[in-house]
PDB file of C-alpha atoms in Angstrom:
ATOM      1  CA  MET A   1      -3.652   8.967  29.478  1.00 45.00           C
ATOM      2  CA  THR A   2      -6.877   8.872  31.122  1.00 61.00           C
ATOM      3  CA  ASP A   3      -9.199   7.963  27.536  1.00 89.00           C
ATOM      4  CA  LEU A   4      -9.106   4.124  27.887  1.00 94.00           C
ATOM      5  CA  ASN A   5     -10.906   4.140  24.123  1.00 94.00           C
ATOM      6  CA  PRO A   6      -9.235   7.288  22.011  1.00 95.00           C
ATOM      7  CA  GLN A   7     -10.707   5.668  18.787  1.00 94.00           C
ATOM      8  CA  ALA A   8     -14.116   4.753  19.804  1.00 94.00           C
ATOM      9  CA  LYS A   9     -15.188   7.037  17.401  1.00 95.00           C
ATOM     10  CA  GLN A  10     -13.579   4.978  14.323  1.00 96.00           C
ATOM     11  CA  MET A  11     -14.191   2.239  16.657  1.00 96.00           C
ATOM     12  CA  ALA A  12     -18.298   2.581  16.345  1.00 96.00           C
ATOM     13  CA  ASP A  13     -18.256   3.939  12.600  1.00 96.00           C
ATOM     14  CA  GLU A  14     -20.085   1.396  10.098  1.00 97.00           C
ATOM     15  CA  SER A  15     -16.216   1.369   8.002  1.00 98.00           C
ATOM     16  CA  MET A  16     -15.076  -0.709  10.942  1.00 98.00           C
ATOM     17  CA  VAL A  17     -17.821  -3.260  10.518  1.00 98.00           C
ATOM     18  CA  ARG A  18     -16.964  -3.272   6.744  1.00 98.00           C
ATOM     19  CA  ASN A  19     -13.127  -3.388   8.120  1.00 98.00           C
ATOM     20  CA  LEU A  20     -13.910  -6.379  10.525  1.00 98.00           C
ATOM     21  CA  ALA A  21     -15.089  -8.299   8.120  1.00 98.00           C
ATOM     22  CA  ALA A  22     -12.646  -8.311   5.606  1.00 98.00           C
ATOM     23  CA  GLN A  23      -9.833  -8.807   7.725  1.00 98.00           C
ATOM     24  CA  ALA A  24     -11.067 -12.616   9.143  1.00 98.00           C
ATOM     25  CA  SER A  25     -11.618 -13.139   5.378  1.00 98.00           C
ATOM     26  CA  ALA A  26      -8.364 -12.239   5.217  1.00 98.00           C
ATOM     27  CA  ILE A  27      -6.743 -13.376   7.912  1.00 98.00           C
ATOM     28  CA  TRP A  28      -8.599 -16.743   9.151  1.00 98.00           C
ATOM     29  CA  PRO A  29      -7.605 -19.119   6.277  1.00 98.00           C
ATOM     30  CA  GLN A  30      -3.736 -18.381   7.859  1.00 98.00           C
ATOM     31  CA  GLU A  31      -4.910 -18.306  11.578  1.00 98.00           C
ATOM     32  CA  ALA A  32      -6.873 -20.890  11.737  1.00 98.00           C
ATOM     33  CA  PRO A  33      -4.177 -24.039  11.584  1.00 98.00           C
ATOM     34  CA  LEU A  34      -1.929 -21.807  14.360  1.00 98.00           C
ATOM     35  CA  LEU A  35      -5.020 -21.866  16.701  1.00 98.00           C
ATOM     36  CA  LYS A  36      -5.502 -26.038  16.508  1.00 97.00           C
ATOM     37  CA  ARG A  37      -1.227 -26.395  17.165  1.00 97.00           C
ATOM     38  CA  TYR A  38      -1.993 -25.517  20.637  1.00 98.00           C
ATOM     39  CA  ALA A  39      -2.617 -28.639  22.855  1.00 95.00           C
ATOM     40  CA  LEU A  40      -6.202 -27.749  24.770  1.00 97.00           C
ATOM     41  CA  PRO A  41      -9.228 -29.941  25.825  1.00 97.00           C
ATOM     42  CA  ALA A  42     -11.883 -31.264  23.872  1.00 94.00           C
ATOM     43  CA  ALA A  43     -14.155 -29.489  26.071  1.00 97.00           C
ATOM     44  CA  LEU A  44     -12.899 -25.932  26.555  1.00 97.00           C
ATOM     45  CA  ARG A  45     -14.118 -22.538  27.505  1.00 98.00           C
ATOM     46  CA  ILE A  46     -12.695 -19.767  25.055  1.00 98.00           C
ATOM     47  CA  LEU A  47     -13.209 -15.594  25.043  1.00 99.00           C
ATOM     48  CA  ASP A  48     -12.354 -13.385  22.904  1.00 99.00           C
ATOM     49  CA  ALA A  49     -11.644  -9.968  24.361  1.00 98.00           C
ATOM     50  CA  GLY A  50     -12.725  -6.920  21.871  1.00 98.00           C
ATOM     51  CA  CYS A  51     -14.513  -9.171  19.949  1.00 98.00           C
ATOM     52  CA  GLY A  52     -16.490  -6.614  17.971  1.00 98.00           C
ATOM     53  CA  THR A  53     -19.048  -8.372  15.279  1.00 98.00           C
ATOM     54  CA  GLY A  54     -18.355 -11.583  16.241  1.00 98.00           C
ATOM     55  CA  GLU A  55     -16.709 -11.988  12.878  1.00 98.00           C
ATOM     56  CA  ALA A  56     -13.491 -14.113  15.604  1.00 98.00           C
ATOM     57  CA  ALA A  57     -15.965 -15.199  17.806  1.00 98.00           C
ATOM     58  CA  SER A  58     -18.214 -17.463  15.582  1.00 98.00           C
ATOM     59  CA  ARG A  59     -15.377 -19.116  13.639  1.00 98.00           C
ATOM     60  CA  LEU A  60     -13.462 -20.384  16.655  1.00 98.00           C
ATOM     61  CA  ALA A  61     -16.663 -22.034  17.703  1.00 98.00           C
ATOM     62  CA  GLU A  62     -17.064 -23.249  14.766  1.00 98.00           C
ATOM     63  CA  LEU A  63     -13.379 -24.517  14.697  1.00 98.00           C
ATOM     64  CA  PHE A  64     -13.846 -25.829  17.995  1.00 98.00           C
ATOM     65  CA  PRO A  65     -17.315 -27.800  17.992  1.00 97.00           C
ATOM     66  CA  GLY A  66     -16.805 -29.167  21.838  1.00 97.00           C
ATOM     67  CA  ALA A  67     -15.896 -24.840  23.222  1.00 98.00           C
ATOM     68  CA  ASP A  68     -18.514 -22.667  24.759  1.00 98.00           C
ATOM     69  CA  VAL A  69     -17.314 -19.299  23.501  1.00 98.00           C
ATOM     70  CA  LEU A  70     -17.674 -15.557  25.013  1.00 98.00           C
ATOM     71  CA  GLY A  71     -17.253 -12.700  23.235  1.00 98.00           C
ATOM     72  CA  VAL A  72     -16.575  -9.317  25.188  1.00 98.00           C
ATOM     73  CA  ASP A  73     -16.696  -5.475  23.896  1.00 98.00           C
ATOM     74  CA  ILE A  74     -17.613  -2.725  24.997  1.00 97.00           C
ATOM     75  CA  ILE A  75     -19.612  -1.402  21.935  1.00 97.00           C
ATOM     76  CA  ASP A  76     -23.268  -1.829  22.084  1.00 98.00           C
ATOM     77  CA  ALA A  77     -23.798  -1.888  18.189  1.00 97.00           C
ATOM     78  CA  HIS A  78     -21.551  -4.695  17.299  1.00 98.00           C
ATOM     79  CA  LEU A  79     -22.438  -6.650  20.353  1.00 98.00           C
ATOM     80  CA  ALA A  80     -26.180  -6.653  19.184  1.00 98.00           C
ATOM     81  CA  LEU A  81     -24.947  -7.059  15.721  1.00 98.00           C
ATOM     82  CA  ALA A  82     -22.902  -9.933  16.741  1.00 98.00           C
ATOM     83  CA  ARG A  83     -25.569 -11.478  18.588  1.00 98.00           C
ATOM     84  CA  SER A  84     -28.240 -11.612  15.548  1.00 98.00           C
ATOM     85  CA  ARG A  85     -25.807 -12.875  12.973  1.00 98.00           C
ATOM     86  CA  TYR A  86     -24.840 -15.428  15.116  1.00 98.00           C
ATOM     87  CA  GLU A  87     -27.727 -16.650  16.853  1.00 98.00           C
ATOM     88  CA  ARG A  88     -27.991 -20.350  15.779  1.00 97.00           C
ATOM     89  CA  LEU A  89     -24.759 -20.857  17.625  1.00 98.00           C
ATOM     90  CA  ALA A  90     -26.179 -18.730  20.077  1.00 98.00           C
ATOM     91  CA  ALA A  91     -25.665 -22.453  22.633  1.00 97.00           C
ATOM     92  CA  ARG A  92     -22.057 -22.157  22.889  1.00 98.00           C
ATOM     93  CA  LEU A  93     -21.390 -18.813  21.717  1.00 98.00           C
ATOM     94  CA  ARG A  94     -22.369 -15.749  23.991  1.00 98.00           C
ATOM     95  CA  PHE A  95     -21.368 -12.005  23.822  1.00 98.00           C
ATOM     96  CA  GLN A  96     -21.608  -9.507  27.230  1.00 98.00           C
ATOM     97  CA  HIS A  97     -20.626  -5.859  27.511  1.00 98.00           C
ATOM     98  CA  GLN A  98     -16.904  -6.112  29.277  1.00 98.00           C
ATOM     99  CA  SER A  99     -14.200  -4.184  28.747  1.00 98.00           C
ATOM    100  CA  VAL A 100     -10.561  -6.198  27.887  1.00 98.00           C
ATOM    101  CA  TYR A 101      -8.938  -3.708  30.925  1.00 98.00           C
ATOM    102  CA  GLU A 102     -11.571  -5.463  33.606  1.00 97.00           C
ATOM    103  CA  LEU A 103     -12.861  -8.722  33.115  1.00 98.00           C
ATOM    104  CA  GLN A 104     -15.547  -9.905  34.596  1.00 98.00           C
ATOM    105  CA  ALA A 105     -14.510 -13.102  35.768  1.00 98.00           C
ATOM    106  CA  GLU A 106     -12.868 -15.004  38.216  1.00 98.00           C
ATOM    107  CA  ASP A 107      -8.438 -16.049  37.749  1.00 98.00           C
ATOM    108  CA  HIS A 108      -7.630 -18.780  35.355  1.00 98.00           C
ATOM    109  CA  THR A 109     -11.081 -19.770  33.748  1.00 98.00           C
ATOM    110  CA  PHE A 110     -10.586 -19.864  30.015  1.00 98.00           C
ATOM    111  CA  ASP A 111      -8.564 -22.397  28.129  1.00 98.00           C
ATOM    112  CA  LEU A 112      -8.281 -19.856  25.233  1.00 98.00           C
ATOM    113  CA  THR A 113      -8.189 -16.035  25.019  1.00 98.00           C
ATOM    114  CA  VAL A 114      -7.994 -14.618  22.442  1.00 98.00           C
ATOM    115  CA  CYS A 115      -7.495 -10.953  21.293  1.00 98.00           C
ATOM    116  CA  ARG A 116      -7.276  -9.361  18.070  1.00 98.00           C
ATOM    117  CA  HIS A 117      -6.999  -6.180  16.691  1.00 97.00           C
ATOM    118  CA  VAL A 118      -7.432  -4.440  20.530  1.00 98.00           C
ATOM    119  CA  ILE A 119      -4.076  -3.988  21.424  1.00 98.00           C
ATOM    120  CA  HIS A 120      -2.348  -1.320  18.936  1.00 97.00           C
ATOM    121  CA  ALA A 121      -5.777   0.889  19.010  1.00 97.00           C
ATOM    122  CA  ILE A 122      -5.518   1.387  23.306  1.00 97.00           C
ATOM    123  CA  PRO A 123      -3.158   2.774  25.786  1.00 97.00           C
ATOM    124  CA  HIS A 124      -1.397   0.600  28.564  1.00 97.00           C
ATOM    125  CA  PRO A 125      -1.405  -2.489  26.207  1.00 98.00           C
ATOM    126  CA  ASP A 126       0.941  -4.259  29.218  1.00 98.00           C
ATOM    127  CA  ARG A 127      -2.312  -3.673  31.259  1.00 98.00           C
ATOM    128  CA  VAL A 128      -4.775  -5.533  29.085  1.00 98.00           C
ATOM    129  CA  ILE A 129      -2.164  -8.151  28.383  1.00 98.00           C
ATOM    130  CA  ALA A 130      -1.423  -9.045  32.074  1.00 98.00           C
ATOM    131  CA  GLU A 131      -5.420  -9.052  32.301  1.00 98.00           C
ATOM    132  CA  LEU A 132      -5.996 -11.332  29.130  1.00 98.00           C
ATOM    133  CA  ALA A 133      -3.309 -13.634  31.174  1.00 98.00           C
ATOM    134  CA  ARG A 134      -4.914 -13.905  34.725  1.00 98.00           C
ATOM    135  CA  VAL A 135      -8.077 -14.828  33.106  1.00 98.00           C
ATOM    136  CA  THR A 136      -6.426 -17.626  31.085  1.00 98.00           C
ATOM    137  CA  ARG A 137      -5.914 -21.596  33.439  1.00 98.00           C
ATOM    138  CA  ARG A 138      -3.220 -22.550  34.122  1.00 97.00           C
ATOM    139  CA  GLY A 139      -1.693 -24.614  30.698  1.00 97.00           C
ATOM    140  CA  GLY A 140      -4.051 -22.068  28.803  1.00 98.00           C
ATOM    141  CA  TYR A 141      -2.629 -20.670  25.547  1.00 98.00           C
ATOM    142  CA  LEU A 142      -2.801 -16.623  25.347  1.00 98.00           C
ATOM    143  CA  HIS A 143      -3.467 -15.931  21.197  1.00 98.00           C
ATOM    144  CA  ILE A 144      -3.005 -12.498  20.222  1.00 98.00           C
ATOM    145  CA  ILE A 145      -3.225 -10.672  16.522  1.00 98.00           C
ATOM    146  CA  ALA A 146      -1.056  -7.283  17.831  1.00 98.00           C
ATOM    147  CA  GLU A 147      -0.698  -5.418  14.545  1.00 98.00           C
ATOM    148  CA  ASP A 148       2.227  -2.956  13.726  1.00 98.00           C
ATOM    149  CA  TYR A 149       1.927  -0.212  10.991  1.00 98.00           C
ATOM    150  CA  GLY A 150       6.317  -0.529  10.646  1.00 98.00           C
ATOM    151  CA  MET A 151       4.848  -3.766   8.382  1.00 98.00           C
ATOM    152  CA  LEU A 152       2.551  -2.444   5.517  1.00 98.00           C
ATOM    153  CA  HIS A 153       4.586  -2.472   2.094  1.00 98.00           C
ATOM    154  CA  PHE A 154       3.326  -1.117  -1.234  1.00 98.00           C
ATOM    155  CA  GLN A 155       4.603  -0.106  -4.284  1.00 98.00           C
ATOM    156  CA  ARG A 156       6.388   2.977  -4.613  1.00 96.00           C
ATOM    157  CA  GLY A 157       4.454   5.859  -6.355  1.00 95.00           C
ATOM    158  CA  THR A 158       3.433   9.366  -6.261  1.00 96.00           C
ATOM    159  CA  PRO A 159       2.028   9.884  -3.578  1.00 97.00           C
ATOM    160  CA  ASP A 160       4.250   6.973  -1.715  1.00 98.00           C
ATOM    161  CA  PRO A 161       2.756   4.466   0.316  1.00 98.00           C
ATOM    162  CA  ALA A 162       6.106   4.274   2.082  1.00 97.00           C
ATOM    163  CA  ASP A 163       6.370   8.603   3.446  1.00 98.00           C
ATOM    164  CA  PHE A 164       2.558   8.028   4.799  1.00 98.00           C
ATOM    165  CA  TRP A 165       2.946   4.794   6.938  1.00 98.00           C
ATOM    166  CA  HIS A 166       6.388   6.346   8.021  1.00 97.00           C
ATOM    167  CA  VAL A 167       4.707   9.197   9.082  1.00 98.00           C
ATOM    168  CA  ALA A 168       0.932   8.567  10.241  1.00 98.00           C
ATOM    169  CA  PRO A 169       1.269   5.660  13.143  1.00 98.00           C
ATOM    170  CA  ALA A 170       4.451   7.507  15.001  1.00 98.00           C
ATOM    171  CA  ARG A 171       2.003  10.787  15.228  1.00 98.00           C
ATOM    172  CA  PHE A 172      -1.250   9.262  15.421  1.00 98.00           C
ATOM    173  CA  GLY A 173      -0.316   7.253  18.318  1.00 97.00           C
ATOM    174  CA  ALA A 174       1.768   9.464  19.844  1.00 97.00           C
ATOM    175  CA  ALA A 175      -1.592  11.660  19.568  1.00 97.00           C
ATOM    176  CA  THR A 176      -3.952   9.229  21.465  1.00 97.00           C
ATOM    177  CA  GLY A 177      -1.442   7.666  23.682  1.00 97.00           C
ATOM    178  CA  THR A 178      -1.571   4.027  21.469  1.00 97.00           C
ATOM    179  CA  ASP A 179       1.162   1.908  20.634  1.00 98.00           C
ATOM    180  CA  LEU A 180       0.681   1.213  17.060  1.00 98.00           C
ATOM    181  CA  PHE A 181       3.970  -0.657  16.549  1.00 98.00           C
ATOM    182  CA  VAL A 182       3.093  -2.819  19.216  1.00 98.00           C
ATOM    183  CA  GLY A 183       3.582  -6.124  17.340  1.00 98.00           C
ATOM    184  CA  ARG A 184       7.400  -5.437  17.683  1.00 98.00           C
ATOM    185  CA  HIS A 185       6.661  -4.498  21.566  1.00 98.00           C
ATOM    186  CA  ALA A 186       4.600  -7.524  22.768  1.00 98.00           C
ATOM    187  CA  TYR A 187       6.644 -10.202  22.580  1.00 98.00           C
ATOM    188  CA  GLY A 188       8.565  -8.744  25.508  1.00 98.00           C
ATOM    189  CA  ILE A 189       5.217  -8.042  26.993  1.00 98.00           C
ATOM    190  CA  LEU A 190       4.967 -11.562  27.570  1.00 98.00           C
ATOM    191  CA  VAL A 191       8.458 -11.970  29.126  1.00 98.00           C
ATOM    192  CA  ARG A 192       8.459 -10.177  31.425  1.00 98.00           C
ATOM    193  CA  LEU A 193       5.104 -11.221  32.374  1.00 98.00           C
ATOM    194  CA  GLY A 194       6.899 -15.073  33.072  1.00 98.00           C
ATOM    195  CA  LEU A 195       4.630 -16.525  30.542  1.00 98.00           C
ATOM    196  CA  VAL A 196       5.988 -19.699  28.143  1.00 98.00           C
ATOM    197  CA  GLU A 197       5.875 -21.278  25.175  1.00 98.00           C
ATOM    198  CA  ILE A 198       6.093 -17.676  23.563  1.00 98.00           C
ATOM    199  CA  LYS A 199       5.639 -17.650  19.453  1.00 98.00           C
ATOM    200  CA  VAL A 200       5.951 -14.876  16.818  1.00 98.00           C
ATOM    201  CA  ASP A 201       3.881 -15.623  13.755  1.00 98.00           C
ATOM    202  CA  TYR A 202       2.706 -13.754  10.381  1.00 98.00           C
ATOM    203  CA  VAL A 203      -0.037 -13.796   8.639  1.00 98.00           C
ATOM    204  CA  VAL A 204       1.355 -12.504   5.114  1.00 98.00           C
ATOM    205  CA  VAL A 205      -2.201 -10.290   3.681  1.00 98.00           C
ATOM    206  CA  ASP A 206      -0.837 -10.105  -0.053  1.00 98.00           C
ATOM    207  CA  THR A 207      -1.728  -9.893  -3.153  1.00 98.00           C
ATOM    208  CA  LEU A 208      -1.039 -13.160  -3.445  1.00 98.00           C
ATOM    209  CA  ARG A 209      -2.178 -15.345  -0.785  1.00 98.00           C
ATOM    210  CA  VAL A 210      -5.971 -12.861  -0.726  1.00 98.00           C
ATOM    211  CA  PRO A 211      -8.580 -11.770  -2.548  1.00 98.00           C
ATOM    212  CA  ARG A 212      -7.290  -8.488  -4.397  1.00 98.00           C
ATOM    213  CA  GLN A 213     -10.752  -7.303  -3.272  1.00 98.00           C
ATOM    214  CA  THR A 214     -10.590  -8.443   0.323  1.00 98.00           C
ATOM    215  CA  PHE A 215      -7.373  -6.670   0.892  1.00 98.00           C
ATOM    216  CA  ALA A 216      -8.207  -3.287  -1.652  1.00 98.00           C
ATOM    217  CA  ALA A 217     -11.633  -3.786   1.099  1.00 98.00           C
ATOM    218  CA  ILE A 218      -9.583  -3.286   4.142  1.00 98.00           C
ATOM    219  CA  LEU A 219      -7.311  -0.522   3.207  1.00 98.00           C
ATOM    220  CA  GLU A 220     -11.257   1.209   1.907  1.00 98.00           C
ATOM    221  CA  ALA A 221     -12.756   0.968   5.473  1.00 98.00           C
ATOM    222  CA  TRP A 222      -9.793   2.307   7.033  1.00 98.00           C
ATOM    223  CA  ARG A 223      -9.522   5.085   4.250  1.00 98.00           C
ATOM    224  CA  ASP A 224     -13.148   5.841   5.210  1.00 98.00           C
ATOM    225  CA  GLY A 225     -13.204   5.507   8.895  1.00 98.00           C
ATOM    226  CA  TYR A 226      -9.014   7.393   9.256  1.00 98.00           C
ATOM    227  CA  ALA A 227      -8.563   9.701   6.977  1.00 98.00           C
ATOM    228  CA  ASP A 228     -10.543  12.597   9.206  1.00 98.00           C
ATOM    229  CA  VAL A 229      -8.868  11.687  12.611  1.00 98.00           C
ATOM    230  CA  ILE A 230      -5.608  11.262  10.319  1.00 98.00           C
ATOM    231  CA  GLY A 231      -5.998  15.222   9.291  1.00 98.00           C
ATOM    232  CA  GLU A 232      -6.453  16.775  12.541  1.00 98.00           C
ATOM    233  CA  MET A 233      -4.186  14.425  14.471  1.00 97.00           C
ATOM    234  CA  THR A 234      -1.147  14.467  12.143  1.00 98.00           C
ATOM    235  CA  PRO A 235       0.868  16.641   9.883  1.00 98.00           C
ATOM    236  CA  ILE A 236      -1.030  14.864   6.863  1.00 98.00           C
ATOM    237  CA  ASN A 237      -4.016  16.697   5.847  1.00 98.00           C
ATOM    238  CA  ARG A 238      -6.912  14.412   5.300  1.00 98.00           C
ATOM    239  CA  GLU A 239      -7.083  15.307   1.509  1.00 98.00           C
ATOM    240  CA  SER A 240      -3.433  14.487   1.249  1.00 98.00           C
ATOM    241  CA  ALA A 241      -4.637  11.127   3.519  1.00 98.00           C
ATOM    242  CA  LEU A 242      -7.331  10.082   0.917  1.00 98.00           C
ATOM    243  CA  GLU A 243      -4.758  10.951  -1.890  1.00 98.00           C
ATOM    244  CA  TYR A 244      -2.389   7.767   0.113  1.00 98.00           C
ATOM    245  CA  PHE A 245      -4.882   5.909   0.478  1.00 98.00           C
ATOM    246  CA  GLU A 246      -6.273   6.044  -3.284  1.00 98.00           C
ATOM    247  CA  GLN A 247      -2.863   4.772  -4.128  1.00 98.00           C
ATOM    248  CA  MET A 248      -3.007   1.975  -2.068  1.00 98.00           C
ATOM    249  CA  ILE A 249      -6.049   0.900  -3.052  1.00 98.00           C
ATOM    250  CA  ALA A 250      -5.175   1.250  -6.573  1.00 98.00           C
ATOM    251  CA  ASN A 251      -1.615  -1.014  -6.231  1.00 98.00           C
ATOM    252  CA  VAL A 252      -3.847  -3.575  -4.429  1.00 98.00           C
ATOM    253  CA  ARG A 253      -6.733  -3.930  -7.253  1.00 98.00           C
ATOM    254  CA  ASP A 254      -4.069  -3.435 -10.303  1.00 98.00           C
ATOM    255  CA  PRO A 255      -3.467  -7.113 -11.489  1.00 98.00           C
ATOM    256  CA  PHE A 256      -0.008  -6.551 -12.045  1.00 98.00           C
ATOM    257  CA  GLY A 257       0.634  -4.816  -8.766  1.00 98.00           C
ATOM    258  CA  TYR A 258       2.558  -6.632  -5.094  1.00 98.00           C
ATOM    259  CA  ALA A 259       0.932  -5.059  -1.905  1.00 98.00           C
ATOM    260  CA  ALA A 260       1.594  -6.766   1.691  1.00 98.00           C
ATOM    261  CA  TRP A 261       0.382  -6.407   4.960  1.00 98.00           C
ATOM    262  CA  MET A 262       2.390  -8.286   7.966  1.00 98.00           C
ATOM    263  CA  VAL A 263       0.222  -8.932  10.731  1.00 98.00           C
ATOM    264  CA  PRO A 264       2.146 -10.481  14.403  1.00 98.00           C
ATOM    265  CA  ILE A 265       0.137 -13.024  15.809  1.00 98.00           C
ATOM    266  CA  VAL A 266       1.704 -13.782  19.705  1.00 98.00           C
ATOM    267  CA  SER A 267       1.241 -16.547  21.194  1.00 98.00           C
ATOM    268  CA  ALA A 268       2.264 -17.577  24.363  1.00 98.00           C
ATOM    269  CA  ARG A 269       1.237 -19.871  27.445  1.00 98.00           C
ATOM    270  CA  ILE A 270       0.265 -19.659  31.134  1.00 98.00           C
ATOM    271  CA  PRO A 271       2.903 -21.598  33.459  1.00 97.00           C
ATOM    272  CA  SER A 272       1.469 -24.496  34.779  1.00 91.00           C
ATOM    273  CA  ALA A 273       0.179 -24.844  38.410  1.00 78.00           C
ATOM    274  CA  GLY A 274       3.614 -24.877  40.411  1.00 68.00           C
ATOM    275  CA  SER A 275       5.637 -22.218  38.341  1.00 61.00           C
ATOM    276  CA  GLU A 276       5.062 -19.056  38.998  1.00 55.00           C
ATOM    277  CA  PRO A 277       1.731 -17.992  38.184  1.00 45.00           C
ATOM    278  CA  VAL A 278       0.369 -14.974  36.813  1.00 50.00           C
ATOM    279  CA  ASP A 279      -1.733 -13.036  39.408  1.00 44.00           C
ATOM    280  CA  LYS A 280      -3.206  -9.871  40.109  1.00 49.00           C
ATOM    281  CA  HIS A 281      -0.236  -9.124  41.975  1.00 45.00           C
ATOM    282  CA  ALA A 282       1.903  -9.904  39.645  1.00 45.00           C
ATOM    283  CA  ARG A 283      -0.234  -7.827  36.559  1.00 49.00           C
ATOM    284  CA  ASP A 284      -0.234  -4.483  39.252  1.00 54.00           C
ATOM    285  CA  ALA A 285       3.677  -4.769  39.775  1.00 50.00           C
ATOM    286  CA  HIS A 286       4.291  -5.521  36.200  1.00 47.00           C
ATOM    287  CA  ILE A 287       2.036  -2.148  35.481  1.00 46.00           C
ATOM    288  CA  GLY A 288       2.860   0.006  38.468  1.00 48.00           C
ATOM    289  CA  VAL A 289      -0.182   0.079  39.686  1.00 41.00           C
ATOM    290  CA  VAL A 290      -0.746   0.536  43.931  1.00 28.00           C
TER     291      VAL A 290
END
């Protein structure tokens, strides 16, 4: 796999802007307490790797008033939107064009490194996580939303959403060289990197914890951004993909309906000084780079 951004078109689509906003609204209320439990200094440096439109980076800056936050991404339109939206935080919040595969930071730079909704969409997630670990200080923390498309659950219907999620993620992942089930694999990546205090928590995006219109907005954005490419890369044609999404959206909007998306959040601490360090050589050995 030589294309490191196989979903470039979908990531740059206007539907992704809506998706990132809806996902942040749905996930952040349950995610913020997880971030607050880390043992972090009052004045800290935070990296949001793959920051998109700045939905999380801005919330991180507000959650940690003493923090200097850097958001990086490779989609310049998203970065420009983030700068314009969060100009009020410009003294502590910056946005730069950088690749998560090769961050422009020295080893052990950040107290907290966050990566949300990224590693399922790109090849070589182990390589990216190792790079995130490299730039995180010893004793600092990684915090990763690692999506897993085997963890969406809807009521049975016609067409049945279970059939869609059984087929589409596996075939789409195979066609793009990505792991759409990385949520269950991220733990092993962190273990092999020698990180400590590894945890796997879950945010539950369901029709009880999240407003139905917010949950529906996520599905509508997925429909608008991905129905075409699902039709091209999987056995599910575009028209069928649209039918599946409409069924799921109706399930979520139905006041008698229930649906749930389990969102894995994996976290770990970089070993302190005196422990085995996570450095470029360890990263390269892990991912097979010579």
